[in-house]
CSV table of C-alpha atoms in Angstrom, one decimal:
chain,number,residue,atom,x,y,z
A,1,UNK,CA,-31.9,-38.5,-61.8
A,2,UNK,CA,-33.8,-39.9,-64.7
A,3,UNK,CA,-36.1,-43.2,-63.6
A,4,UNK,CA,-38.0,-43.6,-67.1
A,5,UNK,CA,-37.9,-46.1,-69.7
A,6,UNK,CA,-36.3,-45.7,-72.6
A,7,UNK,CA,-38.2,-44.6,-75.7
A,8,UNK,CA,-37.2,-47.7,-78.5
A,9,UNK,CA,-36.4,-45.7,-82.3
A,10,UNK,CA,-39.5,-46.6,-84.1
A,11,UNK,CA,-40.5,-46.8,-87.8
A,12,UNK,CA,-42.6,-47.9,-90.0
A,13,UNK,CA,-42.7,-51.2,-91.3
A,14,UNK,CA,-41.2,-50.1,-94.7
A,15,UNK,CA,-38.3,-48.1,-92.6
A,16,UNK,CA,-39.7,-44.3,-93.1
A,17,UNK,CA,-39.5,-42.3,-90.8
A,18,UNK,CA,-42.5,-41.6,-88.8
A,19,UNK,CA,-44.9,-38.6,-89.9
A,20,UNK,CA,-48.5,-36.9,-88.9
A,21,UNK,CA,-50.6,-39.3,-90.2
A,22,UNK,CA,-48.8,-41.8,-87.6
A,23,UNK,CA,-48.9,-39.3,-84.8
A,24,UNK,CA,-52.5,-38.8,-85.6
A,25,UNK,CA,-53.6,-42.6,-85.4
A,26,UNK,CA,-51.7,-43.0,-82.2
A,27,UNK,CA,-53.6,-40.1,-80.7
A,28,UNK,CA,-57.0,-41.5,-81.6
A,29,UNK,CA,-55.5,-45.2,-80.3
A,30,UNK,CA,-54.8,-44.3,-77.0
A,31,UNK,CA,-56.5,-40.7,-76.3
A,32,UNK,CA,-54.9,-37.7,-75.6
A,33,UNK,CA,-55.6,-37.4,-72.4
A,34,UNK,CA,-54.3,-40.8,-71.5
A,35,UNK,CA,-50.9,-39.6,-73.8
A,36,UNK,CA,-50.8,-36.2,-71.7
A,37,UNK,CA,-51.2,-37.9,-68.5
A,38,UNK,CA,-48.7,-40.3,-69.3
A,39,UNK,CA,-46.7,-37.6,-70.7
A,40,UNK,CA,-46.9,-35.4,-67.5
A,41,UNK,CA,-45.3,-38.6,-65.8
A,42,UNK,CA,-42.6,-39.0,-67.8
A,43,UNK,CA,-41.7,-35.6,-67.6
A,44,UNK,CA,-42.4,-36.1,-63.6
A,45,UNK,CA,-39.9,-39.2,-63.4
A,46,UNK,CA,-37.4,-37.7,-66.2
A,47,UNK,CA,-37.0,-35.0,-63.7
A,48,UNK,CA,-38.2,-32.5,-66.3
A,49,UNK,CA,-38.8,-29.6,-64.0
A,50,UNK,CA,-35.0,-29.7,-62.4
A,51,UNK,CA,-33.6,-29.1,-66.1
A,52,UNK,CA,-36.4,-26.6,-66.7
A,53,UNK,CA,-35.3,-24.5,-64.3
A,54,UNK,CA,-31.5,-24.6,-64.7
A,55,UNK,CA,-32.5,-24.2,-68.7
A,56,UNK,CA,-34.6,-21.0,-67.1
A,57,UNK,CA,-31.7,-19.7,-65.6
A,58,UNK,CA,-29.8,-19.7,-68.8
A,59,UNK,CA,-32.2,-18.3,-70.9
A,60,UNK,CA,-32.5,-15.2,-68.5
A,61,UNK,CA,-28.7,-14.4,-68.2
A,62,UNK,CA,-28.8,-14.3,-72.0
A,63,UNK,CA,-32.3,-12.3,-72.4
A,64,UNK,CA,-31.2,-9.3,-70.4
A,65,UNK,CA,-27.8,-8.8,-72.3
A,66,UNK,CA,-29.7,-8.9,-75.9
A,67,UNK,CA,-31.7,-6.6,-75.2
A,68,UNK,CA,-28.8,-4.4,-73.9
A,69,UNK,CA,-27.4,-5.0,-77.1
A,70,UNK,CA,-30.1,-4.3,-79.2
A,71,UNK,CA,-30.4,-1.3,-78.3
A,72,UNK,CA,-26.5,-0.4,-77.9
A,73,UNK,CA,-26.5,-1.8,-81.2
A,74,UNK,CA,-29.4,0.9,-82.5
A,75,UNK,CA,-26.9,3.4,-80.9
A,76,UNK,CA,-23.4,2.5,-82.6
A,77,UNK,CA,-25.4,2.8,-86.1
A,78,UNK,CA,-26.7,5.8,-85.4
A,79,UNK,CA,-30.2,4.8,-85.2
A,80,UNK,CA,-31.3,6.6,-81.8
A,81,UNK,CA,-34.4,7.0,-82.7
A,82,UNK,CA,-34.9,3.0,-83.0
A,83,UNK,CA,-32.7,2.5,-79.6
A,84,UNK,CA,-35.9,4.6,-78.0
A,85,UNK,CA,-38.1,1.9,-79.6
A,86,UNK,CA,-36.2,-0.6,-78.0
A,87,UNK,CA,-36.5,1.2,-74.7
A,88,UNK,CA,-40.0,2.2,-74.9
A,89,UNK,CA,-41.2,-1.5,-75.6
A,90,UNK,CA,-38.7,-3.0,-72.8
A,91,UNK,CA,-40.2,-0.4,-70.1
A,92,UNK,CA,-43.8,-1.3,-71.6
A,93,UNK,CA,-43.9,-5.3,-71.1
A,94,UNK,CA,-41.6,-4.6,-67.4
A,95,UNK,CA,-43.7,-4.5,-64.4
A,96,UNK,CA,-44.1,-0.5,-62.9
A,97,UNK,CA,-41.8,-0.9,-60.1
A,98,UNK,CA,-38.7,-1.4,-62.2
A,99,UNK,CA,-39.5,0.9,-64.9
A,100,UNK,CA,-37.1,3.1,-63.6
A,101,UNK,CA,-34.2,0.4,-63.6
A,102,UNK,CA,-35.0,-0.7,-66.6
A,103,UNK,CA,-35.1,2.6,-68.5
A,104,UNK,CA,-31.2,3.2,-66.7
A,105,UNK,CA,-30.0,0.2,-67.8
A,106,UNK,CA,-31.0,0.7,-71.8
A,107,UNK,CA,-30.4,4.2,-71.1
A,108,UNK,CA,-27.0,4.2,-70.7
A,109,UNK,CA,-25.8,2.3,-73.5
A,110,UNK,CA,-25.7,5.6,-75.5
A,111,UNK,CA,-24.8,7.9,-73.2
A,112,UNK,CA,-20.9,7.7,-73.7
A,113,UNK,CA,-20.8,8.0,-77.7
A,114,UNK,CA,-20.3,5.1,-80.5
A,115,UNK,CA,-17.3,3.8,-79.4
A,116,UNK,CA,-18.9,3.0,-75.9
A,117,UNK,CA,-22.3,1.9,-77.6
A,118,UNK,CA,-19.6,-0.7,-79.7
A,119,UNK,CA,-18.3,-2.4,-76.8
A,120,UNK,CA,-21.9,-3.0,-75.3
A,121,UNK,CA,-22.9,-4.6,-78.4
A,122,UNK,CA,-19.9,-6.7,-78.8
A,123,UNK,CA,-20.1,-7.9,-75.0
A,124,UNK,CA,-24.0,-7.8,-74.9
A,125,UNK,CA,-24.3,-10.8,-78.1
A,126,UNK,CA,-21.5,-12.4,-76.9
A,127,UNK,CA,-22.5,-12.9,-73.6
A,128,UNK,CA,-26.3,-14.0,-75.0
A,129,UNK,CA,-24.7,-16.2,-77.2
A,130,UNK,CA,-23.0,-17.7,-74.8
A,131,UNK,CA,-25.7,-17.9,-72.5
A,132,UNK,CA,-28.0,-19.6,-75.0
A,133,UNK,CA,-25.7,-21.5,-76.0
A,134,UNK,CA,-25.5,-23.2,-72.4
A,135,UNK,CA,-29.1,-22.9,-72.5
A,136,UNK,CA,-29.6,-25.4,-75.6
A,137,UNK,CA,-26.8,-27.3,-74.1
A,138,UNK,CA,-29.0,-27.8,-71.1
A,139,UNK,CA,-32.3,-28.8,-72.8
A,140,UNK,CA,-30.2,-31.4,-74.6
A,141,UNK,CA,-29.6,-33.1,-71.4
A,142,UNK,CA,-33.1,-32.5,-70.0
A,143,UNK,CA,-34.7,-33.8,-73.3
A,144,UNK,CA,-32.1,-37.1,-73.0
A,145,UNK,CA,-33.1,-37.8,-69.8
A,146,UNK,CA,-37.3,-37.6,-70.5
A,147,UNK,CA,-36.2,-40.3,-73.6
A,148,UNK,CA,-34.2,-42.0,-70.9
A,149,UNK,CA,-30.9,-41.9,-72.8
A,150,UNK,CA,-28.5,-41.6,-69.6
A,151,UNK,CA,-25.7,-39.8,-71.5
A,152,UNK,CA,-25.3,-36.8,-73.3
A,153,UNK,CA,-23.2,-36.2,-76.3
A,154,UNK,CA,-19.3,-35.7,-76.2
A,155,UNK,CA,-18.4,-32.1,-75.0
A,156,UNK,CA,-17.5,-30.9,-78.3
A,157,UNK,CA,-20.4,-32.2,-80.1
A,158,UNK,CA,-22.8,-31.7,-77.7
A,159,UNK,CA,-21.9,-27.5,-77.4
A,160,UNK,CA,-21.7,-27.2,-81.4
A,161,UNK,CA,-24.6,-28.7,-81.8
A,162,UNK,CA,-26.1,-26.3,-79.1
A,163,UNK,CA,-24.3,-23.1,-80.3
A,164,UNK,CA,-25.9,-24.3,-84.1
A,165,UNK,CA,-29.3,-24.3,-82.5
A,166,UNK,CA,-28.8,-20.9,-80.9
A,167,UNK,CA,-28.0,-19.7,-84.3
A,168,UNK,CA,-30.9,-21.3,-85.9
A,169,UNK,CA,-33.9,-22.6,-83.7
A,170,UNK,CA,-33.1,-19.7,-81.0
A,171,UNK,CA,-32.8,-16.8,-83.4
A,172,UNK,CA,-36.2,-18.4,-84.7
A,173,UNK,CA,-37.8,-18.3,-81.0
A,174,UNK,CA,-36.4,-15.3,-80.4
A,175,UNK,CA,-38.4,-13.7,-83.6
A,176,UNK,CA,-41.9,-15.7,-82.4
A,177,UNK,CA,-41.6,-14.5,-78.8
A,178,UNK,CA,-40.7,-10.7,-79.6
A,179,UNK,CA,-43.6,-10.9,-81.9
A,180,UNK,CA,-46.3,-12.2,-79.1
A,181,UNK,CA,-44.9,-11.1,-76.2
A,182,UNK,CA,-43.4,-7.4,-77.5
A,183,UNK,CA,-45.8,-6.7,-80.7
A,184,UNK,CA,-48.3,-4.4,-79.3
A,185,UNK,CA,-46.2,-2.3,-77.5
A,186,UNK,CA,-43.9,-2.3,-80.3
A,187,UNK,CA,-45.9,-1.4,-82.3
A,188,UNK,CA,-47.3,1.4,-80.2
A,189,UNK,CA,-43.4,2.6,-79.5
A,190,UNK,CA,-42.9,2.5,-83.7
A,191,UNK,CA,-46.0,4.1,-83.9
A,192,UNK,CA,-45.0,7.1,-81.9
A,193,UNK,CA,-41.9,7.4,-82.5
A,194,UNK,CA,-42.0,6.9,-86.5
A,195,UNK,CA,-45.5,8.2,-86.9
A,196,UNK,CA,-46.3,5.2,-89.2
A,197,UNK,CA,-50.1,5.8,-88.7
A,198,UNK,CA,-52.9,3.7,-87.1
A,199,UNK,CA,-53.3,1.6,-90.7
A,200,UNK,CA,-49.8,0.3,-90.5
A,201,UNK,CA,-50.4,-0.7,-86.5
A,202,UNK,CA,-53.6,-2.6,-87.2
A,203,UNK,CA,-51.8,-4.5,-89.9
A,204,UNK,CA,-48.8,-5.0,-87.8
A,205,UNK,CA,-51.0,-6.3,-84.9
A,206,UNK,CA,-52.6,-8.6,-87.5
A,207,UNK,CA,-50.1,-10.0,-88.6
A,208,UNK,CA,-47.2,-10.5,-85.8
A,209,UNK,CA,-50.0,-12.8,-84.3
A,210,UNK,CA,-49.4,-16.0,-87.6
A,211,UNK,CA,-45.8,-15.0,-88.0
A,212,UNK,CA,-44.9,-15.1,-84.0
A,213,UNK,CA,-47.0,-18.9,-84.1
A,214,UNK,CA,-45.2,-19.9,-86.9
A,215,UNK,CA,-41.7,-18.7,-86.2
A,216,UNK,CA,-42.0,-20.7,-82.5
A,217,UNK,CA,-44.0,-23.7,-83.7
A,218,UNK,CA,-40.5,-24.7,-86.4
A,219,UNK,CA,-38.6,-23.3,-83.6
A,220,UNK,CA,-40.0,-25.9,-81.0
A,221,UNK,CA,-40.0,-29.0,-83.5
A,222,UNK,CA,-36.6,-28.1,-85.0
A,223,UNK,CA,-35.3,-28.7,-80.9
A,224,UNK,CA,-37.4,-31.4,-80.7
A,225,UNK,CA,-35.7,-33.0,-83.9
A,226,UNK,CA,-32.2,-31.9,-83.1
A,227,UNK,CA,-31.6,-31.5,-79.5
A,228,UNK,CA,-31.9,-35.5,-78.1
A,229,UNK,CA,-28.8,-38.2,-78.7
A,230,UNK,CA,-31.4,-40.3,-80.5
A,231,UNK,CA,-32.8,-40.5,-84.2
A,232,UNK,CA,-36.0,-38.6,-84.2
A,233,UNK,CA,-39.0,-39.4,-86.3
A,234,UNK,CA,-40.0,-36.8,-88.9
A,235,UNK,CA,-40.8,-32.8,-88.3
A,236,UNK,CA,-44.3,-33.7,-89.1
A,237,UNK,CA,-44.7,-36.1,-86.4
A,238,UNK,CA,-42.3,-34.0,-83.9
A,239,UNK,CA,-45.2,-30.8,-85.0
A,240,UNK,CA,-47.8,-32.4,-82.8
A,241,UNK,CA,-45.5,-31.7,-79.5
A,242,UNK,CA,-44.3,-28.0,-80.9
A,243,UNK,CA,-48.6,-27.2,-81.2
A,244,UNK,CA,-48.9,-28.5,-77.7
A,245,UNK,CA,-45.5,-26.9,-76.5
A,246,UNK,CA,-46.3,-23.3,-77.8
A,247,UNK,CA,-50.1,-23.6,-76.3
A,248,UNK,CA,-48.9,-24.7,-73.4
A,249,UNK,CA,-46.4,-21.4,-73.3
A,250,UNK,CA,-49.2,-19.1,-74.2
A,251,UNK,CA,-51.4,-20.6,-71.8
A,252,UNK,CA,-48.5,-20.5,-68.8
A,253,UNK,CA,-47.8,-17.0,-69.9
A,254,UNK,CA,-50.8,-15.1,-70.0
A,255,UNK,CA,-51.6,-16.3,-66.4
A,256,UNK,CA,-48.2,-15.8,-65.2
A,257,UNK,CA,-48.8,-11.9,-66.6
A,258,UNK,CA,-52.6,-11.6,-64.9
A,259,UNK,CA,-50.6,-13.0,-61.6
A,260,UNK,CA,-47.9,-10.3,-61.7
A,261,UNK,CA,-50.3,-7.7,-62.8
A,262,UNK,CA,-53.1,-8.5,-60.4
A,263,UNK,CA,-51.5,-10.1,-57.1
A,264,UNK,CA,-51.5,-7.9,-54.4
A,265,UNK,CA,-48.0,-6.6,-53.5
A,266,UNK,CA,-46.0,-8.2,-56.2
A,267,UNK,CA,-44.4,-5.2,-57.5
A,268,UNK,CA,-44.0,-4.0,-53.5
A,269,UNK,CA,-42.2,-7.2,-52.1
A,270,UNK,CA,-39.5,-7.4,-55.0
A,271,UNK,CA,-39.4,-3.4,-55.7
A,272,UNK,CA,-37.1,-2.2,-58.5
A,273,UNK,CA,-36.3,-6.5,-59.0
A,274,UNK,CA,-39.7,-6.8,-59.8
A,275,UNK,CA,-38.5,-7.4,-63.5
A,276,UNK,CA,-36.2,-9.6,-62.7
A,277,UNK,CA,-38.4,-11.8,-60.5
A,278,UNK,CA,-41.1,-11.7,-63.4
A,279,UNK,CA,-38.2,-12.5,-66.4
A,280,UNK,CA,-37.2,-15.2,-64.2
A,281,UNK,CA,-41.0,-17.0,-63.2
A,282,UNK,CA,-41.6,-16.4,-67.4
A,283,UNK,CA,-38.2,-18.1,-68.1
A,284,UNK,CA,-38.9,-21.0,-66.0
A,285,UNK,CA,-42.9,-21.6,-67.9
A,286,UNK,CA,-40.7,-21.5,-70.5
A,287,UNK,CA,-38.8,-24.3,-69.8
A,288,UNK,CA,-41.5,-26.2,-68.4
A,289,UNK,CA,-43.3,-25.9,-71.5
A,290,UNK,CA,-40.3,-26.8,-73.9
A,291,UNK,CA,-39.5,-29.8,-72.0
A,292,UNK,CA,-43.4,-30.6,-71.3
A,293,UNK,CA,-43.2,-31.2,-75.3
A,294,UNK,CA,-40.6,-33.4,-75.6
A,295,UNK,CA,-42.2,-35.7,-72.7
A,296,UNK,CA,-45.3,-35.5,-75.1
A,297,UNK,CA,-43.2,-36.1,-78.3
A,298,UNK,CA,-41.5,-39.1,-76.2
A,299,UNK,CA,-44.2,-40.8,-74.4
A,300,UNK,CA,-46.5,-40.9,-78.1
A,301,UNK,CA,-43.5,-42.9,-79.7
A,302,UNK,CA,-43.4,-45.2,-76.4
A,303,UNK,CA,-46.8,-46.0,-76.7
A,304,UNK,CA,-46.6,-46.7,-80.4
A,305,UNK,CA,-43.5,-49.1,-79.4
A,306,UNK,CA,-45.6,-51.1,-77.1
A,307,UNK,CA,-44.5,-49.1,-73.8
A,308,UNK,CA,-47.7,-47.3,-72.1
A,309,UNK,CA,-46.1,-47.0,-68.9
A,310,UNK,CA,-43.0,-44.6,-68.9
A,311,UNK,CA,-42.1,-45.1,-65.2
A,312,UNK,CA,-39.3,-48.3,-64.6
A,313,UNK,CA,-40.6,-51.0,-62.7
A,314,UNK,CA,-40.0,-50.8,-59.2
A,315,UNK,CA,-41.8,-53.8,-57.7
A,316,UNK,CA,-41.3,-53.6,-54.5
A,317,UNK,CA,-41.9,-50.2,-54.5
A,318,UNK,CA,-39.2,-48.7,-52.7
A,319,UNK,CA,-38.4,-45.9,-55.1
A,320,UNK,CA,-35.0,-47.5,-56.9
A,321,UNK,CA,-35.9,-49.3,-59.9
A,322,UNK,CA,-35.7,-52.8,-60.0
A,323,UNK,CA,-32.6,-53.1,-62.6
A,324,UNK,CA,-30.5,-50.8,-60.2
A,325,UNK,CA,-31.8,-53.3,-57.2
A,326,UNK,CA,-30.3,-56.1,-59.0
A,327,UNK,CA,-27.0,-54.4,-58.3
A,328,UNK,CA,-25.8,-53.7,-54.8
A,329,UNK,CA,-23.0,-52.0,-55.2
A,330,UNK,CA,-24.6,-49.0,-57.5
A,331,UNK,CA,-23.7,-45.6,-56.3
A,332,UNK,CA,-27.6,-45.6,-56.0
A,333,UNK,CA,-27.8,-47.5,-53.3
């Protein structure tokens, strides 16, 4: 349950829309490590870290299907050659106890002809669809509830909107991610299958670093224009919490990847789920990070409305705020 204020739609005294010369003043106003401290409490109270990991959850049920697909896909076209790309990078980023599981599960997409490879394709991106689709849904209401806007949109509008972003926003993720997460051994896999030499890798390792940033940071501020019930300010102002939001997920992920490749007996406790367990922690940084960014986003156009303190006043300090104290018969009590 949400407990913050609500962030009040601001703009400028002409009526435009807020941009990053206003985001920038308001930094230097009230420093940004009073705005991320503030912002780490109103994703605290906003209960940001429940809707991360349900949001975590969704995203993993539709990662593993994609991938399925991709590479039954690479198989129904004829294309085996690429479907051993796809298998060769999947096996490469897994931990070593469940390369085995993994290379079964890719493996067998192919192994019963095109009309087989079809029907994993078909079921594989409809499944991640619908998965991300829940997913987007999800962030909508965790977002909402770090504005403090108690209600989400109507059903209808509130799933189209999310299938939209799936189509647009999580294709674009999906492209940034592949590229930082899965370019080298991509690259490596394309190298040695193709034979495209060690002048195309270098470029290719070059460049996936700009076009992965780039493809997550519009990604990130298109969901932080799109996803909450509530007029947003402008992309440029909503870019300061996709920067932080995509540091933040590089940050989270590279020492979630030294943890699984370092601590002792990770790959031994979980065994051939070891992938699983690792998609899943990486899934829920994810979310933590996406939602971190819109408590960011939120609390720097609170404290240009006047409100420093996200948190609703609770004055005698027994943990319900004091508007839901002035009403005893709230199913909060």
């Amino acid at each position: 349950m949400s407990s913050v204020r609500a962030v009040p739609e601001t703009r400028r005294m002409t009526g435009a829309e807020l941009s990053a010369d206003d985001a920038w003043h308001t930094v230097c106003r009230f420093g940004l490590w009073h705005l991320l401290a503030t912002g780490f409490v109103r994703l605290r109270y906003g209960d940001g870290f429940s809707h991360a990991r349900a949001f975590a959850l969704q995203l993993a049920l539709a990662a593993v299907p994609l991938v399925i697909a991709g590479a039954g896909l690479a198989t129904a076209v004829g294309v085996e050659s690429f479907a051993e790309v796809i298998a060769r990078t999947v096996v490469a980023i897994s931990p070593g106890s469940s390369d085995a599981l993994v290379q079964q599960a890719i493996g067998n997409t192919g192994d019963e002809g095109s009309e087989r490879a079809e029907v994993v394709v078909v079921l594989g991106l409809v499944t991640a669809f619908a998965a991300a689709t829940s997913a987007f849904a999800q962030l909508e209401r965790g977002a909402n509830r770090i504005y403090g806007t108690e209600r989400d949109r109507p059903a209808l509008r509130k799933y189209g909107r999310a299938a939209l972003l799936t189509a647009t926003a999580g294709v674009s993720m999906t492209i940034g991610l592949l590229l930082i997460v899965a370019g080298e051994p991509f690259g490596e896999a394309m190298e040695q299958v193709y034979r495209w030499g060690d002048t195309a890798e270098e470029l290719w390792d070059v460049l996936r670093w700009p076009c992965g940033l780039v493809a997550l940071v519009v990604a990130v501020t298109a969901l932080l224009r799109f996803a909450p019930r509530r007029r947003q300010p402008g992309s440029s102002w909503l870019a300061v919490g996709g920067v932080v939001t995509v540091l933040a997920w590089l940050a989270g992920s590279g020492l979630l990847a030294l943890y699984v490749a370092l601590a002792a007996g990770f790959g031994e406790t979980y065994g051939p789920l070891t992938a699983v367990m690792a998609l899943l922690l990486w899934a829920n940084v994810t979310g933590i990070a996406l939602l971190a960014g819109f408590a960011l986003a939120a609390q720097l156009e609170a404290v240009r409305g006047g409100l420093s303190d996200p948190r609703l006043p609770d004055s005698d300090d027994d943990g319900i705020p004091d508007r839901l104290d002035e009403h005893p018969a709230s199913p909060a009590r």
